[in-house]
Every structure is written in structure tokens, then in C-alpha cells.
Short mmCIF file of C-alpha atoms in Angstrom, two decimals:
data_model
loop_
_atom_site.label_atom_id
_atom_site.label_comp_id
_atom_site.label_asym_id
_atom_site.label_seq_id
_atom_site.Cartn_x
_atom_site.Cartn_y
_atom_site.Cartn_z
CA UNK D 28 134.51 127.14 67.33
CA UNK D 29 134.99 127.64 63.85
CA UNK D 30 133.33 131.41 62.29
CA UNK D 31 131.05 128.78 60.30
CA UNK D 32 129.90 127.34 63.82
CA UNK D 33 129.28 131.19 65.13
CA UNK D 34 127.40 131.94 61.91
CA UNK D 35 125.05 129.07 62.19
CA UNK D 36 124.40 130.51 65.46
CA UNK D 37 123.60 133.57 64.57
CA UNK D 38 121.26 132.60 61.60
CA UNK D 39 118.82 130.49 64.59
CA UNK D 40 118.70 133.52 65.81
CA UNK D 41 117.67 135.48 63.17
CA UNK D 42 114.94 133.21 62.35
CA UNK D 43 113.51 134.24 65.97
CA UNK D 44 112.01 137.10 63.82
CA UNK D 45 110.63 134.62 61.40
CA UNK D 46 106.88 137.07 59.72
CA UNK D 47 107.38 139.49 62.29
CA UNK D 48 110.00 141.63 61.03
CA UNK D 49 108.75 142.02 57.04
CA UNK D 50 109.36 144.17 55.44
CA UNK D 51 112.50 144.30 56.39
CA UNK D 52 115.08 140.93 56.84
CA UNK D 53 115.39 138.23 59.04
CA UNK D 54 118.88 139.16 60.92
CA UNK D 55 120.62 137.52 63.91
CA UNK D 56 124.05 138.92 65.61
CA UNK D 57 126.64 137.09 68.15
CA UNK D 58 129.21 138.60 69.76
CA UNK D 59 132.63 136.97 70.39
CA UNK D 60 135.17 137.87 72.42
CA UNK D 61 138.02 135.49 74.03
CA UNK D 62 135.94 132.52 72.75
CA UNK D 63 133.14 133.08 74.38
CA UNK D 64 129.92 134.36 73.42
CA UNK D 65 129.15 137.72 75.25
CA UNK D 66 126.19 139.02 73.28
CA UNK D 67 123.63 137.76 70.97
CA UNK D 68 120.52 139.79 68.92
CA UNK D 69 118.12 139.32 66.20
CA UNK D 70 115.99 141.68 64.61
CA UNK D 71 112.88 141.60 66.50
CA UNK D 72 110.31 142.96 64.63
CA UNK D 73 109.81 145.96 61.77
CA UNK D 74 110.46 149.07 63.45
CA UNK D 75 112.53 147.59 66.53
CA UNK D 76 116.62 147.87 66.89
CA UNK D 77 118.29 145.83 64.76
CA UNK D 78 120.57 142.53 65.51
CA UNK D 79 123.30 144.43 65.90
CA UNK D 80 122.04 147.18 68.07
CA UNK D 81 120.28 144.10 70.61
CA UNK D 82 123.47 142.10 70.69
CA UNK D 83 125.55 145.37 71.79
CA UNK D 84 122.83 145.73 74.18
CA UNK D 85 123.03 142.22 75.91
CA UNK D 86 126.84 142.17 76.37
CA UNK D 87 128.08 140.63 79.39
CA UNK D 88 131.33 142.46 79.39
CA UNK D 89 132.74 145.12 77.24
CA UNK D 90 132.27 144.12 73.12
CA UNK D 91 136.16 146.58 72.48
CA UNK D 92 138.15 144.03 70.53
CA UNK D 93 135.44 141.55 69.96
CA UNK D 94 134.37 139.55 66.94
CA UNK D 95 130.78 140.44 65.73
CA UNK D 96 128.99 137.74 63.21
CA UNK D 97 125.80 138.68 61.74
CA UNK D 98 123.64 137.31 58.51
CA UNK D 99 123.19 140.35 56.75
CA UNK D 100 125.69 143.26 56.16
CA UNK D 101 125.42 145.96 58.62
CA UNK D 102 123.29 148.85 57.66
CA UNK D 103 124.45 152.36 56.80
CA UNK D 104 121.66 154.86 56.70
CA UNK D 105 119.06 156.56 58.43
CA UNK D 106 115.73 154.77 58.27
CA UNK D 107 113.33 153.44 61.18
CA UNK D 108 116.65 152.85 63.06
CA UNK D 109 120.17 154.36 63.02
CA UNK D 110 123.07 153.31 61.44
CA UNK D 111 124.47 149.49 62.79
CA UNK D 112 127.88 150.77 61.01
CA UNK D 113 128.29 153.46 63.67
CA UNK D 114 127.24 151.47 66.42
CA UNK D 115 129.47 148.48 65.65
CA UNK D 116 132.51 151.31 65.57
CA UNK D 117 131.45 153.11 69.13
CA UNK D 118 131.56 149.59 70.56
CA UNK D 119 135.05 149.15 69.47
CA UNK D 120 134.59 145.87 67.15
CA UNK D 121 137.76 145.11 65.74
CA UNK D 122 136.50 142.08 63.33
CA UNK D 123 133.12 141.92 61.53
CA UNK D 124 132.15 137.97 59.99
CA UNK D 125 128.96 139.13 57.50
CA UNK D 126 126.48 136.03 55.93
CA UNK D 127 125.37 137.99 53.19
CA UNK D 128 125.82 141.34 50.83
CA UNK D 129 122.54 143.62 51.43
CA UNK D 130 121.15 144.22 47.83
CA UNK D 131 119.52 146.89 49.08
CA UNK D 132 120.32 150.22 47.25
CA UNK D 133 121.01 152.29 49.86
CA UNK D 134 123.12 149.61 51.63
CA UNK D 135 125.36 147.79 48.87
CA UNK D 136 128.47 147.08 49.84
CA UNK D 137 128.83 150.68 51.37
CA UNK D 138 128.07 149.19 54.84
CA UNK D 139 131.33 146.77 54.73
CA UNK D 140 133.59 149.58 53.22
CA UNK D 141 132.83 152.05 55.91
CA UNK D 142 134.00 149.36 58.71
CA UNK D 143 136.67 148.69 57.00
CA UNK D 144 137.72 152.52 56.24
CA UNK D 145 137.40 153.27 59.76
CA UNK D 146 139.87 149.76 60.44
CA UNK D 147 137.49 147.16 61.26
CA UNK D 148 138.83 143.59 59.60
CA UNK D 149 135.72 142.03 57.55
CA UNK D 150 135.27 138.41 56.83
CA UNK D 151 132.23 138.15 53.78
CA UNK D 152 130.46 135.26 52.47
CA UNK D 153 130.49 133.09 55.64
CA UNK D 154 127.27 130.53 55.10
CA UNK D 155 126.41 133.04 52.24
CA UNK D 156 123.87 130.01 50.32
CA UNK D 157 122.04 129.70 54.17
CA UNK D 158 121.91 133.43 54.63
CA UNK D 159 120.69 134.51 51.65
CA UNK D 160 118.09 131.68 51.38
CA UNK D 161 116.54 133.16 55.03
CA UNK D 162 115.73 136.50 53.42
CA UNK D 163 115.09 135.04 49.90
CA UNK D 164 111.71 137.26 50.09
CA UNK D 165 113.43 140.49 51.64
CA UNK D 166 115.93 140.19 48.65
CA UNK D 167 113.54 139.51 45.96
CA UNK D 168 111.26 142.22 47.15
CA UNK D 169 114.09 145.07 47.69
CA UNK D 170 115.40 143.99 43.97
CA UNK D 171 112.04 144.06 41.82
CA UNK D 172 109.36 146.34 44.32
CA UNK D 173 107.47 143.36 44.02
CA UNK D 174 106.34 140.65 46.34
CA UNK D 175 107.11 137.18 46.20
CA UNK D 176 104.63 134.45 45.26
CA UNK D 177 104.77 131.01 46.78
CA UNK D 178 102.30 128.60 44.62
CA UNK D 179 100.81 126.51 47.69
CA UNK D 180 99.22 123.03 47.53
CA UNK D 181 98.02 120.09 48.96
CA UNK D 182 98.25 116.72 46.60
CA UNK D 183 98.31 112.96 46.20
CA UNK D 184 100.43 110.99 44.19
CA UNK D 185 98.17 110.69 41.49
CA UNK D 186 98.23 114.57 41.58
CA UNK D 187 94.80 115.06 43.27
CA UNK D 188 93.87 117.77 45.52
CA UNK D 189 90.46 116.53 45.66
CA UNK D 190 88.25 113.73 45.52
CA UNK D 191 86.08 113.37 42.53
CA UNK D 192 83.20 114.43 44.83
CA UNK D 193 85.23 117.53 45.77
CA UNK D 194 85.74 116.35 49.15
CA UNK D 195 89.74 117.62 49.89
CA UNK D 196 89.65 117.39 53.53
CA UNK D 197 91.89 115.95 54.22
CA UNK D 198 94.75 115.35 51.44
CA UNK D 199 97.99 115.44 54.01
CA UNK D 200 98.14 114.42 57.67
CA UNK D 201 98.71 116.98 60.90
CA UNK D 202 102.17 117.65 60.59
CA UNK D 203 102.06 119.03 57.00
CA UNK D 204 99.25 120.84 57.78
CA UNK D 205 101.03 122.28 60.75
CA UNK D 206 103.95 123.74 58.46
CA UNK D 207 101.04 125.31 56.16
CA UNK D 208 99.68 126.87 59.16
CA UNK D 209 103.93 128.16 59.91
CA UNK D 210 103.94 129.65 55.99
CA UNK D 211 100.85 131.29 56.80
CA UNK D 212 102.67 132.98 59.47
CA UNK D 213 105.78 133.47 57.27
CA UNK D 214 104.62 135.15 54.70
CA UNK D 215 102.61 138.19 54.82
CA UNK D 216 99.61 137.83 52.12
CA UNK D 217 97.51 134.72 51.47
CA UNK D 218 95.94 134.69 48.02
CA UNK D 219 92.98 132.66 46.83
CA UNK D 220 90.22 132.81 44.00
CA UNK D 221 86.60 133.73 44.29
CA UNK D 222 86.01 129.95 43.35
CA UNK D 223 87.63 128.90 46.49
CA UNK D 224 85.52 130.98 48.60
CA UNK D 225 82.19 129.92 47.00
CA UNK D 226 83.69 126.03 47.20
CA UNK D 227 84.71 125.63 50.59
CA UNK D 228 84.27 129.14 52.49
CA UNK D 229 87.80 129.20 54.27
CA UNK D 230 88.74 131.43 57.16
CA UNK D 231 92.49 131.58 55.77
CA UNK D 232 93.82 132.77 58.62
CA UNK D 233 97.09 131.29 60.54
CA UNK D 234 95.90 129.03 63.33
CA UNK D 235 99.37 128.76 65.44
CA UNK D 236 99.15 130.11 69.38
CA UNK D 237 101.32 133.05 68.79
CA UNK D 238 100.88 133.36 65.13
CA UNK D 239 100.60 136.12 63.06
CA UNK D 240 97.65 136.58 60.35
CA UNK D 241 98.43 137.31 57.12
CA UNK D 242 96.64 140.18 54.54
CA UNK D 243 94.20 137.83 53.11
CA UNK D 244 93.77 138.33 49.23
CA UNK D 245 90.81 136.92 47.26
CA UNK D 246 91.19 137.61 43.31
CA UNK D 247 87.91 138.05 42.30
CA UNK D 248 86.93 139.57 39.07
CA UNK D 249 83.36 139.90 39.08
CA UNK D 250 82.72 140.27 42.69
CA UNK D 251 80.64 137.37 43.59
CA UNK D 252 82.44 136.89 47.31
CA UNK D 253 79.24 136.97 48.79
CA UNK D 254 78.68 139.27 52.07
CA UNK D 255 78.39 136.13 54.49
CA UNK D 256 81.70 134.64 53.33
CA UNK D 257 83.83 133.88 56.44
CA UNK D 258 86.65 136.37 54.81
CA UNK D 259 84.34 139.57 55.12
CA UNK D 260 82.40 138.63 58.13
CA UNK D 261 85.91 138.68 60.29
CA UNK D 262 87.35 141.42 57.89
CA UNK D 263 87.94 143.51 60.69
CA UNK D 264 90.12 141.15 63.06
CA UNK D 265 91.97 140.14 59.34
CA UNK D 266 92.71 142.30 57.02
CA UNK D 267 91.03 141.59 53.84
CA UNK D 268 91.77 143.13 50.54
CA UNK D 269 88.98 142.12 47.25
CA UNK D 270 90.99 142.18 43.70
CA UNK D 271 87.93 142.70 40.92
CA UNK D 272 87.96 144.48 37.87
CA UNK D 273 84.06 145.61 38.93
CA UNK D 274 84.03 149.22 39.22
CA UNK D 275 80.76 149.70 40.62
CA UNK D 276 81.10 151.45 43.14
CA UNK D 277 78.00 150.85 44.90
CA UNK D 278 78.71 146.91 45.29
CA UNK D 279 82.25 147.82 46.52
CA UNK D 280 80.74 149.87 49.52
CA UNK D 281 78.96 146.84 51.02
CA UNK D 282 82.62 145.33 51.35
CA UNK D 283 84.20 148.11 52.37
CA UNK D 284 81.66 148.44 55.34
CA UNK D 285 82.36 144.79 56.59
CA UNK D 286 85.91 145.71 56.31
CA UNK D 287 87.73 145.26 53.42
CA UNK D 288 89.65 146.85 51.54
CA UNK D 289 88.58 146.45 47.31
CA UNK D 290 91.16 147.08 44.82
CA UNK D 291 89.55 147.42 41.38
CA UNK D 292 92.48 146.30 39.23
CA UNK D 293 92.69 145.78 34.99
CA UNK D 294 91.75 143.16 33.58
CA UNK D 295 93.09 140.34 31.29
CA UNK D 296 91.10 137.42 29.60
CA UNK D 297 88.77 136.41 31.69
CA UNK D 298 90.44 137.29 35.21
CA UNK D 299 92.09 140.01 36.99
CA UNK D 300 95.51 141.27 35.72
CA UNK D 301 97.46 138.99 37.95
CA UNK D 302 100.81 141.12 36.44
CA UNK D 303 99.63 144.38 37.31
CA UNK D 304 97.77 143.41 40.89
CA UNK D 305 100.97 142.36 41.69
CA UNK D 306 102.76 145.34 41.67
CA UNK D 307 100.36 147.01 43.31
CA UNK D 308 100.48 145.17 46.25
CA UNK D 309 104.56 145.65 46.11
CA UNK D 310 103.36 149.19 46.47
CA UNK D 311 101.78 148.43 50.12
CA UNK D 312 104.70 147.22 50.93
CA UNK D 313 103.52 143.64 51.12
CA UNK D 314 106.77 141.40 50.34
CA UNK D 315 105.38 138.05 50.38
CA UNK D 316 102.20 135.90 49.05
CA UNK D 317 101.52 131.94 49.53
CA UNK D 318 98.63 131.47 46.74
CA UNK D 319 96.52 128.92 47.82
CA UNK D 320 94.28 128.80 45.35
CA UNK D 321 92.66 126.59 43.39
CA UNK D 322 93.53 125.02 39.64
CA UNK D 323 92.27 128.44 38.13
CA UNK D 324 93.90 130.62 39.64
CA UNK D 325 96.99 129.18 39.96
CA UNK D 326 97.10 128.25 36.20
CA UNK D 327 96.94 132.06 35.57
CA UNK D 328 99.43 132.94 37.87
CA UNK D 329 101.97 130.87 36.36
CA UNK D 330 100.76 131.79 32.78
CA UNK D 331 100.73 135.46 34.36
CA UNK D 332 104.56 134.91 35.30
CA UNK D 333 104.36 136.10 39.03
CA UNK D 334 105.05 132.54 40.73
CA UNK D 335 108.47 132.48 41.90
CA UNK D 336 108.21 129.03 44.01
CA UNK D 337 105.93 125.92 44.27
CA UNK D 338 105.34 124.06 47.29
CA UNK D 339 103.66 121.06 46.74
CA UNK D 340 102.64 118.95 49.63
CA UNK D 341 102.23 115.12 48.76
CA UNK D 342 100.57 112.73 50.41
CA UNK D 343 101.65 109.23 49.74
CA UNK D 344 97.75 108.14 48.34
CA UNK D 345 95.65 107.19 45.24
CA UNK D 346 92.39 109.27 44.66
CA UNK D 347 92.01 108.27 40.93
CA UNK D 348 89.05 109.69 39.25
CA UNK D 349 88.88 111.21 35.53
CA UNK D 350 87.76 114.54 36.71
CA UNK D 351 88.92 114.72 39.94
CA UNK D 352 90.76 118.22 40.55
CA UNK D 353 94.45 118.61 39.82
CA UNK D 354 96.73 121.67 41.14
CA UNK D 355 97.11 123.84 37.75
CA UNK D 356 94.23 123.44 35.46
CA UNK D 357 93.21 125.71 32.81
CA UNK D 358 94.51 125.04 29.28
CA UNK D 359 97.83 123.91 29.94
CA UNK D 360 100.67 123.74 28.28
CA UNK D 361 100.28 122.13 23.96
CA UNK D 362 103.63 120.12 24.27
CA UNK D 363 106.34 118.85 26.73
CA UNK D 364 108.35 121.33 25.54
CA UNK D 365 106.24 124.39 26.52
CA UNK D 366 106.56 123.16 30.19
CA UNK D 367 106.77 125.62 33.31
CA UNK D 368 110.57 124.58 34.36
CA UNK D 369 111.36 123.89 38.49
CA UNK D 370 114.80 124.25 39.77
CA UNK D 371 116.89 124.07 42.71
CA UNK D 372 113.98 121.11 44.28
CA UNK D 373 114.57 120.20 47.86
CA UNK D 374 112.70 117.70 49.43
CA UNK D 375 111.03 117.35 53.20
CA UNK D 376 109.25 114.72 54.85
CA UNK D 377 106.53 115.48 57.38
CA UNK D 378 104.77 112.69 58.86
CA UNK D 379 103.99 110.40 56.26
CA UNK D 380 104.05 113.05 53.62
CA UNK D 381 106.59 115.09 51.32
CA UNK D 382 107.50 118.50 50.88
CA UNK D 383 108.56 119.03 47.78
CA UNK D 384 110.30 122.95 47.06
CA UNK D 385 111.43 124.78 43.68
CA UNK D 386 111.67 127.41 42.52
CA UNK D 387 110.45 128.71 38.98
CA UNK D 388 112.35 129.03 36.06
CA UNK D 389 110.54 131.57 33.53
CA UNK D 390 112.88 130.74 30.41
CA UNK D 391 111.79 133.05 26.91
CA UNK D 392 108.10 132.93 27.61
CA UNK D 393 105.50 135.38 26.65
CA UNK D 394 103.28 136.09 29.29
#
């Protein structure tokens, strides 16, 4: 096998860890030695050894002279766990294959240079485009603070997410609905507006076996949520964090009795300060939010310029109707030319439907 072949390896691995390990990246590790595979790790979850560390572990035979591939560069410094750079040179590695460069600060570049001052051989940039797409949200998140935001929806192919009678359920068949249910467990936040809650009352929680629920977010500027809502009754087995510019702190306390957590953030035209909110949550260390919200909101998160990707599920039927709901309402844009640009589109199918993927391109805007 080719170090391409071992790499591809190692990033199924690493996707073992897939929203357990955030905030911290996705890594997997194989071990090599006379052609055969003698250990293999991933990061497990946040806190745990890392990929390196549990491949060492699970070696069959002694890892002196082996080959070690792993996703991510090995890590330097002292933080929840020790240095992989010192374990990697008690074991005796004598050739490192790395995915990607870790763009975190502390890491850089400094972890390859101390193998190779110490007279380890490193190979970088194996599968680089696969491994840094894995951890697109740990990179994004160690290089601005701030999380990512996933714009989330469910349409025809008239561009419908609902029936003119408001009746949405349901737009896309199982298995699409299925994958929503894996981004839930993905990503660590779920966002939705106050208008979403008073229209269909969701539980917005992740309904896989083993899954893992995510922070659940509802942006609501005037604090209308009302105290039976499905989101604050079960506030306590889900976290649940209110965004409102209301201050008063005698309606907060109702909430934060049931459970949740209320943020009172700034405002900006008629809704919270999407900009701002933002970085705050960065600031719990929250890397990652799919918005699932409705037209609003979704409008002023892409006016706000804190969508980095769109997923937009379609489902290969005709709803018609004038004022049936669309994804982004709001204003919109005044010409063709003022359009929100997509990029780097990949396309899924699932079941009958599409997945379609892109990320945003934010090109001398004002927001």
C-alpha cells in the first residue's frame, strides 16, 4: 500500500470521533511497520489521549522504526494532554506521513520541525484537501474564535419549504432526514428563531441511538418563547441557551428556572445582533452551529455575514403557491448583481433527494 492508501485509513478513523471530540479536531493515527499495520487510534473524545497516544497504545509489536500516518500534525504543547511530539520520539518512529498543517497557534509547523530536529523523516500534505475538509470547523474556529455556521434547509424544486398552508412535514424523504439528524450530532449548536418555535414547537434535539444533543439556540429578541415550548420544558436534559435583547430581568428568571441559559445580546434593526451573538458563543467555546431556521432568520444571518456554508436539501417536487414559504426571505437582494455568491458546490443524493453543499463567498459587502 501506497502512504495515500494508509492515509485514507487513518482519516475513517478519525471520523470515529465525528461531534464527540469538539472542540478540538477530528484525528485518526496508523501505525506501519514491515507493511503491516500494527497500531491504529483516533481521537476519542475532548479531553481523552490523542490519535497518536491510542495508536502507540494498541501496538501489536514494538512501533521502533515504524511509519506513523496521522491527519493532523502532531501536537507540541501542554494542554488537556501531553505532547504527541514526545511520544512519537520515545516510541522510536523513524518516519512521520502528516494530512494536514495544524493552524493552531501554539502548534504551527513547530510540531513537524521538532520531529524532524530530533531525526524523524516527515512526509506533509498527504490527502491534505480530505484532511483539512474533516476539521473544516476545528480550523475555522481556532483561526477566527468564532464558530462556524451551517445555513440548514429542507426544499423543493420550486424552492418551497412549505406548503402554502404552512404544512412542511414532510419536504424530503427518510434518508435525508436521517443525515439532518447526523449534522445535528456533528455540530455542536442548533440555531432557530422565535418564529419557528411559535410555528411548529420543535424539540431540536438529535434523534440517532447513540447521538449526541447539541446546545440548542433560539434567537429571540423580544422573548416571546413561551414557558410551555418543548425547548424549555426539556431544558434540563438539553441545554438551552435564549438570545434576546430584553433585559428584564424578571422575565429572564422564569427561563432560567426551567433551565436555560438567556443571553441578553445588542441589538440591530429589528433582531438580535447576529454579528456580535456570534462571538459570544465562540467565547463558550462552541465551534459549530447548523441554523435551522426559518426565512427570517436566515435572511439576517446571511445579511449579518456569519453563514459560512448552505446545505440545502431538495426534494425532487412542485409545491407552487404565490406565498408559499421560501428558504431566505426578508428583503432580498435589489439586483442579480448584489447576490450572496456559493462556491466550491458538491452534490449528494439521498433517497430520492439532493444534497446540495457550498460554501459562502462574502465578496466587498457591507454588513
Amino acid at each position: 500500500m501506497r502512504d495515500r492508501d494508509y492515509m485514507r485509513l487513518a482519516l475513517e478513523l478519525a471520523e470515529q470521533g465525528l461531534g464527540w471530540t469538539s472542540p478540538n479536531p477530528m484525528v485518526g493515527a496508523l501505525i506501519v511497520k514491515d507493511g503491516q499495520i500494527i497500531g491504529q487510534g483516533w481521537h476519542k473524545r475532548c479531553g481523552q489521549p490523542h490519535a497518536e497516544r491510542n495508536a502507540l497504545a494498541s501496538c501489536v509489536q514494538d512501533p521502533r522504526g515504524a511509519v506513523l500516518y496521522v491527519t493532523l500534525e502532531p501536537c507540541c504543547h501542554h494542554g488537556r494532554q501531553p505532547p504527541c511530539t514526545d511520544a512519537i520520539l520515545e516510541a522510536g518512529i523513524r518516519r512521520v506521513v502528516v494530512g494536514s498543517g495544524d493552524p493552531n497557534p501554539l502548534v504551527a509547523g513547530k510540531g513537524i520541525r521538532i520531529l524532524r530536529e530530533h531525526g524523524v523523516e516527515v512526509v506533509e500534505g498527504i490527502l491534505r484537501e480530505e484532511c483539512n475538509r474533516l476539521n473544516e470547523v476545528f480550523f475555522h474556529y481556532i483561526q477566527t474564535a468564532q464558530p462556524l455556521v451551517v445555513m440548514k434547509y429542507a426544499m423543493t424544486m420550486d424552492g418551497k419549504i412549505a406548503a402554502y398552508t404552512g404544512a412542511s412535514q414532510w419536504v424530503t424523504g427518510e434518508e435525508a432526514r436521517t443525515h439532518v439528524q447526523r449534522q445535528r450530532h456533528r455540530y455542536s449548536a442548533i440555531m432557530a428563531g422565535v418564529g419557528t418555535v411559535l410555528a411548529d414547537d420543535p424539540l431540536l434535539t438529535c434523534r440517532l441511538p447513540d447521538g449526541k444533543n447539541p446546545v440548542r439556540i433560539i434567537c429571540d429578541t423580544h422573548l416571546r418563547t413561551p414557558l410551555t415550548a418543548q425547548v424549555v420544558t426539556t431544558a434540563k436534559e438539553a441545554p438551552t441557551i435564549l438570545a434576546t435583547c430584553c433585559a428584564d430581568n424578571k422575565k429572564h428568571s422564569a427561563y432560567e428556572k426551567a433551565g436555560c441559559r438567556v443571553l441578553t445580546v445588542g441589538g440591530k434593526g429589528n433582531h438580535v445582533d447576529l454579528k456580535q451573538f456570534v462571538k459570544m458563543l465562540g467565547q463558550e467555546q462552541i465551534d459549530s452551529v447548523l441554523l435551522e431556521g426559518g426565512g427570517t432568520l436566515n435572511w439576517a444571518a446571511l445579511k449579518s455575514g456569519v453563514v459560512q456554508k448552505v446545505q440545502a436539501y431538495v426534494a425532487p417536487k412542485i409545491f407552487g403557491g404565490r406565498d408559499a414559504k421560501t428558504p431566505v426571505e426578508g428583503l432580498g437582494v435589489s439586483s442579480p448583481a448584489e447576490a450572496f455568491r456559493l462556491k466550491n458546490t458538491t452534490i449528494t443524493q439521498l433517497g430520492e433527494d439532493f444534497l446540495l453543499e457550498s460554501e459562502v463567498e462574502y465578496v466587498h459587502r457591507d454588513h
